[in-house]
Amino acid sequence: MMAFLVSDEMLGTFVPIAVYWIYSGIYVMLDDLNQYRLHTKAEEEKKNVVSKGTVVKGVLVQQAFQIGVSLFLFTFKNSDRSFIQRQPSRYVIFLQFIVAMVVMDTWQYFMHRLMHMNKFLYKHIHSKHHALVVPYPYGAMYNHILEGLILDIIGGVLSFLVSGMTPRTAIYFFSFTAIKSVDDHSAMWLPGNLLHVFFNNNSAYHDIHHQLYGTKYNFSQPFFVTWDKILGTHMPFTLEKRKEGGFEARPVKKINWS
């Protein structure tokens, strides 16, 4: 009886996509918990200029493009599947995770900021993502296809190569990255959310950036806020309770509109 084997590279391509939709689905089921929302449903419908159906189609196109690039890269990989790369110790894997997170954060900060500072890039590429003034979970990857290539694919490849992680470790790393991105775009502040405990870069922090007044702040994504603090683009916030229920993330510094 022949065993059906799937390579770690193939799993690393498809598992994070499955995780993206599963985690988004969990948030969709919690959508009626208005007491934890950062925006009302009425505000979401009023401010967003693109339909949810269009967003779903856009994300699926983005993910199909990522799959295509991954399969293309596999053609240059050694076809000898008899060689299985051994996993390092847990300590080394932990260090590789940290290195990959730092690399991805660094790449995405500067590319993300460039797309805001350059008027051409913002108008023709990054503005697509900001059509969602009120973000929601499965809209995390609603980007122009070139943005997906520059920020996500190239950023992911750099994180993988610089950290030296194995393809098997990459399955977990990119699945975690998918969870983090979805959570940051959830526009919800759920009690007991461990991602809010361990990361200052969270749903409220990124929500500030998505607002019309916040597009010059909080470029850091998806893990830390380090580059924002170093380069003066950090906008701290307070969470205030709304009269109609839920929370509102409010900036605590004066907004620079120039």
PDB file of C-alpha atoms in Angstrom, residues 3 54 60 64 68 74 106 110 122 138 167 182 206 216 231 250 252:
ATOM      1  CA  ALA A   3       1.458   6.191   1.339  1.00  0.00           C
ATOM      2  CA  THR A  54     -15.499  41.951  -4.086  1.00  0.00           C
ATOM      3  CA  LEU A  60      -8.843  34.570  -3.562  1.00  0.00           C
ATOM      4  CA  ALA A  64      -4.048  32.036  -6.195  1.00  0.00           C
ATOM      5  CA  GLY A  68       1.339  30.135  -8.537  1.00  0.00           C
ATOM      6  CA  PHE A  74       9.405  24.709  -6.565  1.00  0.00           C
ATOM      7  CA  THR A 106      11.564  45.440   8.735  1.00  0.00           C
ATOM      8  CA  PHE A 110       9.688  50.300   4.813  1.00  0.00           C
ATOM      9  CA  TYR A 122      -0.590  54.909  -3.041  1.00  0.00           C
ATOM     10  CA  TYR A 138     -10.867  38.283   5.722  1.00  0.00           C
ATOM     11  CA  PRO A 167      10.158  24.122   5.171  1.00  0.00           C
ATOM     12  CA  VAL A 182      -6.365  38.394  10.287  1.00  0.00           C
ATOM     13  CA  HIS A 206      -3.704  48.854  13.115  1.00  0.00           C
ATOM     14  CA  LYS A 216       0.823  58.657   8.259  1.00  0.00           C
ATOM     15  CA  LEU A 231      11.291  56.610  13.060  1.00  0.00           C
ATOM     16  CA  ARG A 250      -8.503  57.116  19.822  1.00  0.00           C
ATOM     17  CA  VAL A 252      -3.395  60.267  22.087  1.00  0.00           C
TER      18      VAL A 252
END
